[in-house]
Amino acid sequence: MHAVPIEVLIEKFEQLPGIGRKSAERIAFYLLDSMSRQEVQEMADSILHAKSSISLCPVCQNLTDVAPCHICSSPKRDRSLICVVENPKDVAAIEKTNEFHGVYHVLHGALSPMDGISPEDLKINELLLRLSTEPVSEIIMATNPTVSGTATAVYLSKLLQPMGVKVTRIAHGIPVGGDLEYADEVTLIKALEGRQEM
Amino acid sequence: MHAVPIEVLIEKFEQLPGIGRKSAERIAFYLLDSMSRQEVQEMADSILHAKSSISLCPVCQNLTDVAPCHICSSPKRDRSLICVVENPKDVAAIEKTNEFHGVYHVLHGALSPMDGISPEDLKINELLLRLSTEPVSEIIMATNPTVSGTATAVYLSKLLQPMGVKVTRIAHGIPVGGDLEYADEVTLIKALEGRQEM
């Protein structure tokens, strides 16, 4: 029903995560009807500029515009403590806490045989390379508490422990401000198992 | 916290309707981490192409890639019946029903003194021009049932009725499949007022 260039635009936006048909239509019409030509040009430019200037940090594999990234090259960070995460947005989430002073390693996914994602598809060799070149005292597995995230943490810990490095897993439990009543059973079990003396 | 080009990209996406900070971050990371360089280029191209090839139909003011638009130039459409809507996406919504065989007029907004939107900001002169050049038998006000949409419909009907044209308003009432219990009071009142003999 839409003119072809509008339909093409809607389909492009529909491919993005969290954007359904209705949202894609709304965004497309907003671009065409409410934004100036210059604003649209700036939007397209920022997409292309970000894509061309951002690459993976050769050390931690996080997205960066400098190599190595700001975190890996910071003298304030403890390079012997590596936090392993699935995706760059997990790094951003942990950085927001301002509480972690080690460095990261981004796997770019999690093991999932059903989706055809095997160890070779993740940045695991890059992690092993780091262990062989730098002194590492502890590796924190901060993959998601999902089936694939947990499988990845277990796989990596089995791979790393024989190398004499301490491997830990982030705690799972009731979120702060959360309500016991609404917690699912697995989270409750994890919260009980992970109880600590007060 | 993010690298500058990533932050710029997130801020651009945040400006779009229905996209908050979290969604913008998710989209930005998806573009940078999961899409190929070519896919990103295609996305930017489709944005720029749509913006440059789409303009307003000189007749109905809808977004179009040909002038006049497909609807205005179709021999199957009844040009004496004009449906007035606020925005291009309203045209798309009505077209999806395949039930309306007249033509449209897109106002590109609704009267809202609070937001500084007065009659001159809407495509009202273009509508009056159509009335003076083509024979029009009926104008259907399909602006939204909001304060500003209703004010616009009332304003236009007072302007148009002295010109001898029949002005109608779309019906308001309980949506089909909707539940009386959950309808707001104004909708219920409109549904009662608009009752028809069975």
GROMACS .gro file of C-alpha atoms in nm, chain A:
model
  198
    1MET     CA    1   0.000   0.000   0.000
    2HIS     CA    2   0.287   0.237   0.082
    3ALA     CA    3   0.504   0.394  -0.189
    4VAL     CA    4   0.802   0.165  -0.257
    5PRO     CA    5   1.074   0.374  -0.086
    6ILE     CA    6   0.855   0.397   0.228
    7GLU     CA    7   0.793   0.022   0.228
    8VAL     CA    8   1.167  -0.046   0.189
    9LEU     CA    9   1.240   0.188   0.480
   10ILE     CA   10   0.976   0.024   0.701
   11GLU     CA   11   1.122  -0.320   0.626
   12LYS     CA   12   1.473  -0.201   0.718
   13PHE     CA   13   1.355  -0.070   1.054
   14GLU     CA   14   1.157  -0.389   1.116
   15GLN     CA   15   1.485  -0.583   1.110
   16LEU     CA   16   1.612  -0.398   1.418
   17PRO     CA   17   1.568  -0.560   1.761
   18GLY     CA   18   1.252  -0.465   1.950
   19ILE     CA   19   1.095  -0.296   1.647
   20GLY     CA   20   0.775  -0.452   1.514
   21ARG     CA   21   0.576  -0.356   1.205
   22LYS     CA   22   0.378  -0.080   1.383
   23SER     CA   23   0.687   0.081   1.538
   24ALA     CA   24   0.874   0.060   1.206
   25GLU     CA   25   0.586   0.238   1.030
   26ARG     CA   26   0.576   0.503   1.300
   27ILE     CA   27   0.951   0.566   1.273
   28ALA     CA   28   0.945   0.573   0.892
   29PHE     CA   29   0.662   0.827   0.884
   30TYR     CA   30   0.837   1.034   1.150
   31LEU     CA   31   1.156   1.042   0.940
   32LEU     CA   32   0.965   1.137   0.627
   33ASP     CA   33   0.706   1.371   0.774
   34SER     CA   34   0.850   1.532   1.087
   35MET     CA   35   1.228   1.541   1.045
   36SER     CA   36   1.408   1.793   0.825
   37ARG     CA   37   1.623   1.677   0.536
   38GLN     CA   38   1.930   1.781   0.735
   39GLU     CA   39   1.827   1.586   1.044
   40VAL     CA   40   1.775   1.275   0.833
   41GLN     CA   41   2.114   1.325   0.667
   42GLU     CA   42   2.274   1.356   1.013
   43MET     CA   43   2.105   1.036   1.124
   44ALA     CA   44   2.232   0.844   0.819
   45ASP     CA   45   2.579   0.995   0.867
   46SER     CA   46   2.594   0.897   1.234
   47ILE     CA   47   2.500   0.538   1.143
   48LEU     CA   48   2.771   0.516   0.875
   49HIS     CA   49   3.030   0.698   1.086
   50ALA     CA   50   2.973   0.475   1.389
   51LYS     CA   51   2.991   0.160   1.176
   52SER     CA   52   3.313   0.265   1.003
   53SER     CA   53   3.494   0.404   1.309
   54ILE     CA   54   3.401   0.133   1.558
   55SER     CA   55   3.586  -0.198   1.556
   56LEU     CA   56   3.669  -0.472   1.807
   57CYS     CA   57   3.937  -0.404   2.068
   58PRO     CA   58   4.226  -0.644   1.984
   59VAL     CA   59   4.254  -0.729   2.356
   60CYS     CA   60   3.904  -0.755   2.507
   61GLN     CA   61   3.698  -0.770   2.183
   62ASN     CA   62   3.465  -0.493   2.302
   63LEU     CA   63   3.346  -0.230   2.052
   64THR     CA   64   3.587   0.064   2.047
   65ASP     CA   65   3.702   0.361   1.840
   66VAL     CA   66   4.065   0.327   1.962
   67ALA     CA   67   4.288   0.018   1.980
   68PRO     CA   68   4.326  -0.102   2.246
   69CYS     CA   69   4.004   0.030   2.399
   70HIS     CA   70   3.989   0.292   2.678
   71ILE     CA   71   3.932   0.024   2.942
   72CYS     CA   72   4.218  -0.205   2.833
   73SER     CA   73   4.462   0.089   2.809
   74SER     CA   74   4.358   0.255   3.138
   75PRO     CA   75   4.632   0.247   3.406
   76LYS     CA   76   4.356   0.247   3.670
   77ARG     CA   77   4.220  -0.094   3.572
   78ASP     CA   78   4.336  -0.421   3.722
   79ARG     CA   79   4.440  -0.630   3.421
   80SER     CA   80   4.470  -0.946   3.631
   81LEU     CA   81   4.093  -0.955   3.686
   82ILE     CA   82   3.892  -1.037   3.372
   83CYS     CA   83   3.512  -1.025   3.359
   84VAL     CA   84   3.378  -1.241   3.076
   85VAL     CA   85   3.050  -1.123   2.921
   86GLU     CA   86   2.841  -1.222   2.622
   87ASN     CA   87   2.795  -0.885   2.452
   88PRO     CA   88   2.926  -0.527   2.441
   89LYS     CA   89   2.606  -0.400   2.603
   90ASP     CA   90   2.685  -0.614   2.907
   91VAL     CA   91   3.013  -0.422   2.943
   92ALA     CA   92   2.817  -0.097   2.928
   93ALA     CA   93   2.576  -0.226   3.198
   94ILE     CA   94   2.858  -0.322   3.436
   95GLU     CA   95   3.052   0.000   3.369
   96LYS     CA   96   2.745   0.200   3.476
   97THR     CA   97   2.786   0.062   3.828
   98ASN     CA   98   3.135   0.221   3.856
   99GLU     CA   99   3.219  -0.067   4.091
  100PHE     CA  100   3.425  -0.298   3.873
  101HIS     CA  101   3.789  -0.205   3.828
  102GLY     CA  102   3.914  -0.506   3.637
  103VAL     CA  103   3.900  -0.553   3.259
  104TYR     CA  104   3.657  -0.737   3.032
  105HIS     CA  105   3.643  -1.005   2.769
  106VAL     CA  106   3.351  -1.002   2.526
  107LEU     CA  107   3.262  -1.341   2.380
  108HIS     CA  108   3.011  -1.203   2.125
  109GLY     CA  109   2.748  -1.462   2.199
  110ALA     CA  110   2.691  -1.775   2.404
  111LEU     CA  111   2.714  -2.145   2.324
  112SER     CA  112   2.392  -2.268   2.169
  113PRO     CA  113   2.410  -2.596   1.972
  114MET     CA  114   2.043  -2.548   1.870
  115ASP     CA  115   2.135  -2.223   1.693
  116GLY     CA  116   2.459  -2.368   1.560
  117ILE     CA  117   2.678  -2.155   1.787
  118SER     CA  118   2.983  -2.359   1.890
  119PRO     CA  119   3.302  -2.255   2.076
  120GLU     CA  120   3.475  -2.153   1.749
  121ASP     CA  121   3.204  -1.890   1.692
  122LEU     CA  122   3.290  -1.713   2.018
  123LYS     CA  123   3.600  -1.511   2.107
  124ILE     CA  124   3.738  -1.794   2.322
  125ASN     CA  125   4.078  -1.830   2.151
  126GLU     CA  126   4.134  -1.459   2.210
  127LEU     CA  127   4.069  -1.516   2.582
  128LEU     CA  128   4.314  -1.808   2.596
  129LEU     CA  129   4.573  -1.589   2.422
  130ARG     CA  130   4.533  -1.326   2.694
  131LEU     CA  131   4.590  -1.588   2.963
  132SER     CA  132   4.913  -1.700   2.798
  133THR     CA  133   5.052  -1.348   2.760
  134GLU     CA  134   4.940  -1.164   3.077
  135PRO     CA  135   4.929  -1.269   3.444
  136VAL     CA  136   4.561  -1.330   3.526
  137SER     CA  137   4.453  -1.406   3.882
  138GLU     CA  138   4.075  -1.437   3.844
  139ILE     CA  139   3.817  -1.472   3.570
  140ILE     CA  140   3.458  -1.377   3.657
  141MET     CA  141   3.193  -1.545   3.442
  142ALA     CA  142   2.925  -1.280   3.391
  143THR     CA  143   2.740  -1.451   3.108
  144ASN     CA  144   2.362  -1.435   3.138
  145PRO     CA  145   2.179  -1.673   3.375
  146THR     CA  146   2.011  -1.840   3.076
  147VAL     CA  147   2.060  -2.196   2.951
  148SER     CA  148   2.315  -2.087   2.690
  149GLY     CA  149   2.487  -1.834   2.918
  150THR     CA  150   2.523  -2.092   3.195
  151ALA     CA  151   2.645  -2.357   2.949
  152THR     CA  152   2.907  -2.112   2.824
  153ALA     CA  153   3.022  -2.035   3.180
  154VAL     CA  154   3.050  -2.405   3.263
  155TYR     CA  155   3.233  -2.482   2.937
  156LEU     CA  156   3.483  -2.200   2.992
  157SER     CA  157   3.545  -2.284   3.358
  158LYS     CA  158   3.629  -2.644   3.263
  159LEU     CA  159   3.865  -2.509   2.997
  160LEU     CA  160   4.032  -2.253   3.223
  161GLN     CA  161   4.060  -2.424   3.562
  162PRO     CA  162   4.332  -2.669   3.445
  163MET     CA  163   4.536  -2.359   3.352
  164GLY     CA  164   4.556  -2.271   3.724
  165VAL     CA  165   4.336  -1.963   3.710
  166LYS     CA  166   4.059  -1.894   3.960
  167VAL     CA  167   3.720  -1.893   3.786
  168THR     CA  168   3.414  -1.742   3.960
  169ARG     CA  169   3.047  -1.693   3.863
  170ILE     CA  170   2.841  -1.382   3.938
  171ALA     CA  171   2.574  -1.436   4.204
  172HIS     CA  172   2.214  -1.511   4.108
  173GLY     CA  173   1.930  -1.425   4.345
  174ILE     CA  174   1.645  -1.190   4.418
  175PRO     CA  175   1.709  -0.852   4.249
  176VAL     CA  176   1.746  -0.561   4.494
  177GLY     CA  177   1.404  -0.396   4.527
  178GLY     CA  178   1.248  -0.714   4.390
  179ASP     CA  179   0.973  -0.900   4.568
  180LEU     CA  180   1.008  -1.262   4.683
  181GLU     CA  181   0.648  -1.319   4.586
  182TYR     CA  182   0.718  -1.247   4.220
  183ALA     CA  183   1.052  -1.425   4.189
  184ASP     CA  184   1.048  -1.741   3.978
  185GLU     CA  185   1.133  -2.072   4.144
  186VAL     CA  186   1.479  -2.110   3.991
  187THR     CA  187   1.580  -1.762   4.109
  188LEU     CA  188   1.451  -1.844   4.459
  189ILE     CA  189   1.648  -2.169   4.464
  190LYS     CA  190   1.962  -1.979   4.352
  191ALA     CA  191   1.900  -1.714   4.618
  192LEU     CA  192   1.875  -1.980   4.891
  193GLU     CA  193   2.179  -2.169   4.765
  194GLY     CA  194   2.385  -1.852   4.751
  195ARG     CA  195   2.289  -1.734   5.103
  196GLN     CA  196   2.565  -1.565   5.303
  197GLU     CA  197   2.618  -1.511   5.674
  198MET     CA  198   2.503  -1.168   5.793
   0.00000   0.00000   0.00000
